PDB file of C-alpha atoms in Angstrom:
ATOM      1  CA  UNK A   1     -31.164   4.160 -40.182  1.00  0.00           C
ATOM      2  CA  UNK A   2     -28.886   6.069 -37.806  1.00  0.00           C
ATOM      3  CA  UNK A   3     -29.045   5.731 -34.025  1.00  0.00           C
ATOM      4  CA  UNK A   4     -30.718   9.140 -33.866  1.00  0.00           C
ATOM      5  CA  UNK A   5     -33.816   7.643 -35.519  1.00  0.00           C
ATOM      6  CA  UNK A   6     -34.021   4.650 -33.176  1.00  0.00           C
ATOM      7  CA  UNK A   7     -36.576   4.242 -30.398  1.00  0.00           C
ATOM      8  CA  UNK A   8     -35.149   3.005 -27.097  1.00  0.00           C
ATOM      9  CA  UNK A   9     -37.251   1.778 -24.158  1.00  0.00           C
ATOM     10  CA  UNK A  10     -35.666   1.611 -20.699  1.00  0.00           C
ATOM     11  CA  UNK A  11     -37.502  -0.243 -17.947  1.00  0.00           C
ATOM     12  CA  UNK A  12     -37.066   1.121 -14.451  1.00  0.00           C
ATOM     13  CA  UNK A  13     -35.761   4.170 -16.222  1.00  0.00           C
ATOM     14  CA  UNK A  14     -36.664   7.052 -13.905  1.00  0.00           C
ATOM     15  CA  UNK A  15     -34.059   6.622 -11.187  1.00  0.00           C
ATOM     16  CA  UNK A  16     -30.668   5.107 -10.478  1.00  0.00           C
ATOM     17  CA  UNK A  17     -28.876   3.283 -13.258  1.00  0.00           C
ATOM     18  CA  UNK A  18     -32.020   3.254 -15.397  1.00  0.00           C
ATOM     19  CA  UNK A  19     -32.302   7.022 -15.337  1.00  0.00           C
ATOM     20  CA  UNK A  20     -28.597   7.379 -16.154  1.00  0.00           C
ATOM     21  CA  UNK A  21     -29.067   5.004 -19.091  1.00  0.00           C
ATOM     22  CA  UNK A  22     -32.156   6.823 -20.362  1.00  0.00           C
ATOM     23  CA  UNK A  23     -30.382  10.182 -20.172  1.00  0.00           C
ATOM     24  CA  UNK A  24     -27.306   8.830 -21.927  1.00  0.00           C
ATOM     25  CA  UNK A  25     -29.389   7.354 -24.737  1.00  0.00           C
ATOM     26  CA  UNK A  26     -31.244  10.631 -25.122  1.00  0.00           C
ATOM     27  CA  UNK A  27     -27.970  12.550 -25.289  1.00  0.00           C
ATOM     28  CA  UNK A  28     -26.751  10.110 -27.943  1.00  0.00           C
ATOM     29  CA  UNK A  29     -29.743  11.014 -30.096  1.00  0.00           C
ATOM     30  CA  UNK A  30     -32.119   8.121 -29.482  1.00  0.00           C
ATOM     31  CA  UNK A  31     -35.840   8.682 -29.007  1.00  0.00           C
ATOM     32  CA  UNK A  32     -36.262   7.385 -25.468  1.00  0.00           C
ATOM     33  CA  UNK A  33     -39.145   6.169 -23.315  1.00  0.00           C
ATOM     34  CA  UNK A  34     -38.838   5.082 -19.688  1.00  0.00           C
ATOM     35  CA  UNK A  35     -41.016   2.916 -17.466  1.00  0.00           C
ATOM     36  CA  UNK A  36     -41.594   2.827 -13.737  1.00  0.00           C
ATOM     37  CA  UNK A  37     -43.941   1.328 -11.186  1.00  0.00           C
ATOM     38  CA  UNK A  38     -45.105   3.554  -8.373  1.00  0.00           C
ATOM     39  CA  UNK A  39     -42.460   6.171  -9.095  1.00  0.00           C
ATOM     40  CA  UNK A  40     -44.796   9.012  -8.175  1.00  0.00           C
ATOM     41  CA  UNK A  41     -43.094  12.370  -7.832  1.00  0.00           C
ATOM     42  CA  UNK A  42     -39.728  10.926  -8.853  1.00  0.00           C
ATOM     43  CA  UNK A  43     -41.142   9.735 -12.173  1.00  0.00           C
ATOM     44  CA  UNK A  44     -42.956  13.002 -12.837  1.00  0.00           C
ATOM     45  CA  UNK A  45     -39.867  15.059 -12.033  1.00  0.00           C
ATOM     46  CA  UNK A  46     -37.715  12.880 -14.281  1.00  0.00           C
ATOM     47  CA  UNK A  47     -40.105  13.292 -17.180  1.00  0.00           C
ATOM     48  CA  UNK A  48     -40.355  17.038 -16.729  1.00  0.00           C
ATOM     49  CA  UNK A  49     -36.602  17.484 -16.380  1.00  0.00           C
ATOM     50  CA  UNK A  50     -35.568  15.327 -19.333  1.00  0.00           C
ATOM     51  CA  UNK A  51     -38.539  15.521 -21.678  1.00  0.00           C
ATOM     52  CA  UNK A  52     -38.479  11.719 -21.848  1.00  0.00           C
ATOM     53  CA  UNK A  53     -41.977  10.189 -22.001  1.00  0.00           C
ATOM     54  CA  UNK A  54     -42.675   8.144 -18.879  1.00  0.00           C
ATOM     55  CA  UNK A  55     -45.009   5.140 -18.733  1.00  0.00           C
ATOM     56  CA  UNK A  56     -46.151   3.136 -15.727  1.00  0.00           C
ATOM     57  CA  UNK A  57     -46.595  -0.629 -15.629  1.00  0.00           C
ATOM     58  CA  UNK A  58     -45.429  -3.721 -13.763  1.00  0.00           C
ATOM     59  CA  UNK A  59     -42.746  -5.582 -15.693  1.00  0.00           C
ATOM     60  CA  UNK A  60     -43.622  -8.734 -13.736  1.00  0.00           C
ATOM     61  CA  UNK A  61     -47.058  -8.728 -15.411  1.00  0.00           C
ATOM     62  CA  UNK A  62     -47.021 -10.129 -18.955  1.00  0.00           C
ATOM     63  CA  UNK A  63     -50.303  -8.512 -20.014  1.00  0.00           C
ATOM     64  CA  UNK A  64     -49.232  -5.148 -18.604  1.00  0.00           C
ATOM     65  CA  UNK A  65     -46.010  -5.370 -20.623  1.00  0.00           C
ATOM     66  CA  UNK A  66     -47.945  -6.207 -23.777  1.00  0.00           C
ATOM     67  CA  UNK A  67     -50.273  -3.246 -23.313  1.00  0.00           C
ATOM     68  CA  UNK A  68     -47.480  -0.907 -22.231  1.00  0.00           C
ATOM     69  CA  UNK A  69     -45.217  -1.653 -25.172  1.00  0.00           C
ATOM     70  CA  UNK A  70     -48.190  -1.193 -27.490  1.00  0.00           C
ATOM     71  CA  UNK A  71     -48.726   2.297 -26.037  1.00  0.00           C
ATOM     72  CA  UNK A  72     -45.072   3.211 -26.471  1.00  0.00           C
ATOM     73  CA  UNK A  73     -45.028   2.015 -30.064  1.00  0.00           C
ATOM     74  CA  UNK A  74     -48.254   3.857 -30.838  1.00  0.00           C
ATOM     75  CA  UNK A  75     -46.755   7.070 -29.444  1.00  0.00           C
ATOM     76  CA  UNK A  76     -43.158   6.814 -30.644  1.00  0.00           C
ATOM     77  CA  UNK A  77     -42.857   4.027 -33.200  1.00  0.00           C
ATOM     78  CA  UNK A  78     -41.442   0.493 -33.105  1.00  0.00           C
ATOM     79  CA  UNK A  79     -39.010  -0.255 -30.296  1.00  0.00           C
ATOM     80  CA  UNK A  80     -35.527  -0.785 -31.753  1.00  0.00           C
ATOM     81  CA  UNK A  81     -33.636  -0.857 -28.450  1.00  0.00           C
ATOM     82  CA  UNK A  82     -34.866  -2.499 -25.248  1.00  0.00           C
ATOM     83  CA  UNK A  83     -32.941  -1.946 -22.026  1.00  0.00           C
ATOM     84  CA  UNK A  84     -34.201  -4.351 -19.351  1.00  0.00           C
ATOM     85  CA  UNK A  85     -33.102  -2.509 -16.240  1.00  0.00           C
ATOM     86  CA  UNK A  86     -36.068  -2.790 -13.853  1.00  0.00           C
ATOM     87  CA  UNK A  87     -35.337  -4.819 -10.758  1.00  0.00           C
ATOM     88  CA  UNK A  88     -35.920  -5.187  -7.038  1.00  0.00           C
ATOM     89  CA  UNK A  89     -34.049  -6.740  -4.173  1.00  0.00           C
ATOM     90  CA  UNK A  90     -35.521  -8.394  -1.082  1.00  0.00           C
ATOM     91  CA  UNK A  91     -32.396  -9.330   0.839  1.00  0.00           C
ATOM     92  CA  UNK A  92     -32.332 -11.889   3.646  1.00  0.00           C
ATOM     93  CA  UNK A  93     -30.182 -14.814   4.692  1.00  0.00           C
ATOM     94  CA  UNK A  94     -31.605 -17.874   2.986  1.00  0.00           C
ATOM     95  CA  UNK A  95     -32.634 -19.638   6.212  1.00  0.00           C
ATOM     96  CA  UNK A  96     -34.778 -16.597   6.991  1.00  0.00           C
ATOM     97  CA  UNK A  97     -35.985 -15.777   3.468  1.00  0.00           C
ATOM     98  CA  UNK A  98     -39.718 -15.902   2.836  1.00  0.00           C
ATOM     99  CA  UNK A  99     -41.245 -17.471  -0.247  1.00  0.00           C
ATOM    100  CA  UNK A 100     -42.723 -14.052  -1.040  1.00  0.00           C
ATOM    101  CA  UNK A 101     -39.259 -12.443  -1.066  1.00  0.00           C
ATOM    102  CA  UNK A 102     -38.009 -15.183  -3.385  1.00  0.00           C
ATOM    103  CA  UNK A 103     -40.966 -14.953  -5.749  1.00  0.00           C
ATOM    104  CA  UNK A 104     -40.925 -11.152  -5.974  1.00  0.00           C
ATOM    105  CA  UNK A 105     -37.287 -10.961  -7.030  1.00  0.00           C
ATOM    106  CA  UNK A 106     -37.517 -13.818  -9.509  1.00  0.00           C
ATOM    107  CA  UNK A 107     -40.722 -12.396 -11.034  1.00  0.00           C
ATOM    108  CA  UNK A 108     -39.423  -8.852 -11.449  1.00  0.00           C
ATOM    109  CA  UNK A 109     -35.725  -9.335 -12.133  1.00  0.00           C
ATOM    110  CA  UNK A 110     -35.877 -12.514 -14.228  1.00  0.00           C
ATOM    111  CA  UNK A 111     -39.506 -12.902 -15.276  1.00  0.00           C
ATOM    112  CA  UNK A 112     -39.427  -9.455 -16.847  1.00  0.00           C
ATOM    113  CA  UNK A 113     -36.855 -10.717 -19.354  1.00  0.00           C
ATOM    114  CA  UNK A 114     -39.523 -12.893 -20.939  1.00  0.00           C
ATOM    115  CA  UNK A 115     -42.352 -10.420 -20.412  1.00  0.00           C
ATOM    116  CA  UNK A 116     -40.560  -7.527 -22.113  1.00  0.00           C
ATOM    117  CA  UNK A 117     -38.496  -9.261 -24.788  1.00  0.00           C
ATOM    118  CA  UNK A 118     -41.488 -11.261 -25.952  1.00  0.00           C
ATOM    119  CA  UNK A 119     -43.319  -8.020 -26.807  1.00  0.00           C
ATOM    120  CA  UNK A 120     -40.587  -6.681 -29.100  1.00  0.00           C
ATOM    121  CA  UNK A 121     -38.774  -9.700 -30.505  1.00  0.00           C
ATOM    122  CA  UNK A 122     -41.148 -10.463 -33.369  1.00  0.00           C
ATOM    123  CA  UNK A 123     -41.059  -6.880 -34.633  1.00  0.00           C
ATOM    124  CA  UNK A 124     -37.278  -6.812 -34.398  1.00  0.00           C
ATOM    125  CA  UNK A 125     -37.046 -10.041 -36.380  1.00  0.00           C
ATOM    126  CA  UNK A 126     -39.390  -8.714 -39.050  1.00  0.00           C
ATOM    127  CA  UNK A 127     -37.426  -5.470 -39.399  1.00  0.00           C
ATOM    128  CA  UNK A 128     -34.056  -7.227 -39.276  1.00  0.00           C
ATOM    129  CA  UNK A 129     -32.722  -5.016 -36.505  1.00  0.00           C
ATOM    130  CA  UNK A 130     -32.732  -4.843 -32.730  1.00  0.00           C
ATOM    131  CA  UNK A 131     -30.672  -4.198 -29.646  1.00  0.00           C
ATOM    132  CA  UNK A 132     -31.504  -5.811 -26.304  1.00  0.00           C
ATOM    133  CA  UNK A 133     -29.438  -4.877 -23.263  1.00  0.00           C
ATOM    134  CA  UNK A 134     -30.168  -6.766 -20.038  1.00  0.00           C
ATOM    135  CA  UNK A 135     -28.887  -5.400 -16.733  1.00  0.00           C
ATOM    136  CA  UNK A 136     -27.352  -8.146 -14.618  1.00  0.00           C
ATOM    137  CA  UNK A 137     -25.032  -7.619 -11.641  1.00  0.00           C
ATOM    138  CA  UNK A 138     -21.485  -8.285 -10.557  1.00  0.00           C
ATOM    139  CA  UNK A 139     -23.023 -10.588  -7.951  1.00  0.00           C
ATOM    140  CA  UNK A 140     -24.367 -12.934 -10.632  1.00  0.00           C
ATOM    141  CA  UNK A 141     -20.825 -14.286 -10.844  1.00  0.00           C
ATOM    142  CA  UNK A 142     -19.490 -13.520  -7.375  1.00  0.00           C
ATOM    143  CA  UNK A 143     -22.484 -14.428  -5.250  1.00  0.00           C
ATOM    144  CA  UNK A 144     -23.429 -12.417  -2.186  1.00  0.00           C
ATOM    145  CA  UNK A 145     -24.601 -13.557   1.228  1.00  0.00           C
ATOM    146  CA  UNK A 146     -28.198 -12.553   1.833  1.00  0.00           C
ATOM    147  CA  UNK A 147     -28.980 -12.395  -1.883  1.00  0.00           C
ATOM    148  CA  UNK A 148     -29.674 -15.944  -3.068  1.00  0.00           C
ATOM    149  CA  UNK A 149     -32.841 -14.724  -4.801  1.00  0.00           C
ATOM    150  CA  UNK A 150     -31.160 -11.727  -6.437  1.00  0.00           C
ATOM    151  CA  UNK A 151     -28.036 -13.638  -7.495  1.00  0.00           C
ATOM    152  CA  UNK A 152     -30.138 -16.475  -8.943  1.00  0.00           C
ATOM    153  CA  UNK A 153     -32.201 -14.004 -10.965  1.00  0.00           C
ATOM    154  CA  UNK A 154     -29.194 -12.083 -12.242  1.00  0.00           C
ATOM    155  CA  UNK A 155     -27.320 -15.262 -13.186  1.00  0.00           C
ATOM    156  CA  UNK A 156     -30.462 -16.351 -15.013  1.00  0.00           C
ATOM    157  CA  UNK A 157     -30.417 -13.090 -16.959  1.00  0.00           C
ATOM    158  CA  UNK A 158     -26.954 -13.877 -18.263  1.00  0.00           C
ATOM    159  CA  UNK A 159     -28.002 -17.358 -19.416  1.00  0.00           C
ATOM    160  CA  UNK A 160     -31.140 -15.923 -21.010  1.00  0.00           C
ATOM    161  CA  UNK A 161     -28.986 -13.352 -22.798  1.00  0.00           C
ATOM    162  CA  UNK A 162     -26.666 -15.944 -24.329  1.00  0.00           C
ATOM    163  CA  UNK A 163     -29.500 -18.183 -25.490  1.00  0.00           C
ATOM    164  CA  UNK A 164     -31.521 -15.386 -27.072  1.00  0.00           C
ATOM    165  CA  UNK A 165     -28.376 -14.001 -28.698  1.00  0.00           C
ATOM    166  CA  UNK A 166     -27.830 -17.342 -30.446  1.00  0.00           C
ATOM    167  CA  UNK A 167     -31.398 -17.362 -31.732  1.00  0.00           C
ATOM    168  CA  UNK A 168     -31.373 -13.841 -33.114  1.00  0.00           C
ATOM    169  CA  UNK A 169     -27.838 -13.100 -34.328  1.00  0.00           C
ATOM    170  CA  UNK A 170     -28.615 -13.794 -37.986  1.00  0.00           C
ATOM    171  CA  UNK A 171     -31.727 -11.615 -37.775  1.00  0.00           C
ATOM    172  CA  UNK A 172     -29.717  -8.450 -37.143  1.00  0.00           C
ATOM    173  CA  UNK A 173     -30.506  -8.462 -33.417  1.00  0.00           C
ATOM    174  CA  UNK A 174     -27.872  -8.314 -30.702  1.00  0.00           C
ATOM    175  CA  UNK A 175     -28.557  -9.374 -27.120  1.00  0.00           C
ATOM    176  CA  UNK A 176     -26.063  -8.464 -24.428  1.00  0.00           C
ATOM    177  CA  UNK A 177     -25.912  -8.057 -20.686  1.00  0.00           C
ATOM    178  CA  UNK A 178     -24.176  -5.524 -18.504  1.00  0.00           C
ATOM    179  CA  UNK A 179     -22.923  -6.550 -15.071  1.00  0.00           C
ATOM    180  CA  UNK A 180     -22.522  -3.348 -13.073  1.00  0.00           C
ATOM    181  CA  UNK A 181     -20.552  -3.269  -9.892  1.00  0.00           C
ATOM    182  CA  UNK A 182     -21.646  -1.201  -6.929  1.00  0.00           C
ATOM    183  CA  UNK A 183     -22.647   2.253  -8.159  1.00  0.00           C
ATOM    184  CA  UNK A 184     -23.347   5.536  -6.430  1.00  0.00           C
ATOM    185  CA  UNK A 185     -27.131   5.174  -6.280  1.00  0.00           C
ATOM    186  CA  UNK A 186     -29.828   5.406  -3.622  1.00  0.00           C
ATOM    187  CA  UNK A 187     -29.988   1.609  -3.445  1.00  0.00           C
ATOM    188  CA  UNK A 188     -26.296   1.284  -2.627  1.00  0.00           C
ATOM    189  CA  UNK A 189     -26.525   4.091  -0.066  1.00  0.00           C
ATOM    190  CA  UNK A 190     -28.572   1.691   2.069  1.00  0.00           C
ATOM    191  CA  UNK A 191     -25.663  -0.773   2.348  1.00  0.00           C
ATOM    192  CA  UNK A 192     -24.136  -0.546   5.866  1.00  0.00           C
ATOM    193  CA  UNK A 193     -20.844   1.348   6.000  1.00  0.00           C
ATOM    194  CA  UNK A 194     -18.796  -1.589   7.264  1.00  0.00           C
ATOM    195  CA  UNK A 195     -19.998  -3.828   4.446  1.00  0.00           C
ATOM    196  CA  UNK A 196     -19.330  -1.120   1.883  1.00  0.00           C
ATOM    197  CA  UNK A 197     -15.814  -0.574   3.212  1.00  0.00           C
ATOM    198  CA  UNK A 198     -15.118  -4.289   2.727  1.00  0.00           C
ATOM    199  CA  UNK A 199     -16.541  -4.213  -0.794  1.00  0.00           C
ATOM    200  CA  UNK A 200     -14.461  -1.207  -1.828  1.00  0.00           C
ATOM    201  CA  UNK A 201     -11.312  -2.876  -0.522  1.00  0.00           C
ATOM    202  CA  UNK A 202     -11.885  -5.536  -3.175  1.00  0.00           C
ATOM    203  CA  UNK A 203     -12.598  -3.155  -6.056  1.00  0.00           C
ATOM    204  CA  UNK A 204      -9.323  -2.540  -7.922  1.00  0.00           C
ATOM    205  CA  UNK A 205     -10.512   0.964  -8.908  1.00  0.00           C
ATOM    206  CA  UNK A 206     -11.162   1.644  -5.235  1.00  0.00           C
ATOM    207  CA  UNK A 207     -14.457   3.477  -5.694  1.00  0.00           C
ATOM    208  CA  UNK A 208     -18.107   3.170  -6.615  1.00  0.00           C
ATOM    209  CA  UNK A 209     -19.160   3.469 -10.234  1.00  0.00           C
ATOM    210  CA  UNK A 210     -20.788   6.688 -11.322  1.00  0.00           C
ATOM    211  CA  UNK A 211     -24.227   5.953 -12.826  1.00  0.00           C
ATOM    212  CA  UNK A 212     -23.144   7.766 -15.992  1.00  0.00           C
ATOM    213  CA  UNK A 213     -20.405   5.176 -16.509  1.00  0.00           C
ATOM    214  CA  UNK A 214     -23.042   2.459 -16.697  1.00  0.00           C
ATOM    215  CA  UNK A 215     -25.106   4.671 -18.991  1.00  0.00           C
ATOM    216  CA  UNK A 216     -22.233   4.986 -21.445  1.00  0.00           C
ATOM    217  CA  UNK A 217     -21.904   1.196 -21.601  1.00  0.00           C
ATOM    218  CA  UNK A 218     -25.621   0.928 -22.359  1.00  0.00           C
ATOM    219  CA  UNK A 219     -25.260   3.459 -25.180  1.00  0.00           C
ATOM    220  CA  UNK A 220     -22.405   1.500 -26.717  1.00  0.00           C
ATOM    221  CA  UNK A 221     -24.284  -1.806 -26.727  1.00  0.00           C
ATOM    222  CA  UNK A 222     -27.391  -0.042 -28.062  1.00  0.00           C
ATOM    223  CA  UNK A 223     -25.648   1.549 -31.031  1.00  0.00           C
ATOM    224  CA  UNK A 224     -24.593   0.708 -34.551  1.00  0.00           C
ATOM    225  CA  UNK A 225     -20.984   0.369 -33.428  1.00  0.00           C
ATOM    226  CA  UNK A 226     -21.758  -2.774 -31.421  1.00  0.00           C
ATOM    227  CA  UNK A 227     -23.191  -4.692 -34.368  1.00  0.00           C
ATOM    228  CA  UNK A 228     -20.690  -7.558 -33.978  1.00  0.00           C
ATOM    229  CA  UNK A 229     -21.069  -7.792 -30.196  1.00  0.00           C
ATOM    230  CA  UNK A 230     -23.702 -10.265 -29.027  1.00  0.00           C
ATOM    231  CA  UNK A 231     -24.142 -12.850 -26.289  1.00  0.00           C
ATOM    232  CA  UNK A 232     -21.679 -11.075 -24.019  1.00  0.00           C
ATOM    233  CA  UNK A 233     -21.803  -9.879 -20.447  1.00  0.00           C
ATOM    234  CA  UNK A 234     -19.962  -6.580 -20.179  1.00  0.00           C
ATOM    235  CA  UNK A 235     -18.290  -6.288 -16.793  1.00  0.00           C
ATOM    236  CA  UNK A 236     -18.530  -2.644 -15.647  1.00  0.00           C
ATOM    237  CA  UNK A 237     -17.362  -3.080 -12.076  1.00  0.00           C
ATOM    238  CA  UNK A 238     -13.988  -1.388 -11.697  1.00  0.00           C
ATOM    239  CA  UNK A 239     -12.415  -4.841 -11.772  1.00  0.00           C
ATOM    240  CA  UNK A 240     -14.521  -6.197  -8.895  1.00  0.00           C
ATOM    241  CA  UNK A 241     -15.733  -9.173 -10.920  1.00  0.00           C
ATOM    242  CA  UNK A 242     -12.177 -10.428 -11.437  1.00  0.00           C
ATOM    243  CA  UNK A 243     -11.752 -11.720  -7.936  1.00  0.00           C
TER     244      UNK A 243
END
């Protein structure tokens, strides 16, 4: 089966890097679905603009993921490609971080790996094909003050990716992560100018990533051409992760 016949599901896929990934997959010929939670007008506008079916559920809720994936597969067919992009950040210095801020980030950013992959992995194994792409972060390796919860979750994603890749490689399933650097998205726009200036000084490319550049990496790892690539973390950070 060619990529153009494959069904790809992108969580958190109506804005930011998720939207760029969903658009790129659509342009590459995949049948794409995107999820959101509370996206409101943004989600509706994305669906109308792109023609990509949009579904709403909480990726931190196992039962919601089970029911949501079932709806997608009923509408579009079995999920061949899962892009785990949904995430939140609740930044605070650790000595001021609340337990709620810790739990929210771990549940959404890391817990969703289990909640979503568990819904598709058996079908992928039965069909002998699958692509799972998990969105990590450059800060999983570098660390970032004020983000102990986020960095812990993203580092966990990379360990999860390697372990699941080992389990599934002989079943025709690849599992990879992407570690984006700072990209030109609404989330990054909230970073104070002085902090962003310091970050960019340490990015060899000297600029933010364009969301489309992350989308192209997702397409590569989702396609037939990446059949021998599994258990990796692709660094898409303009060199920021080197130092």
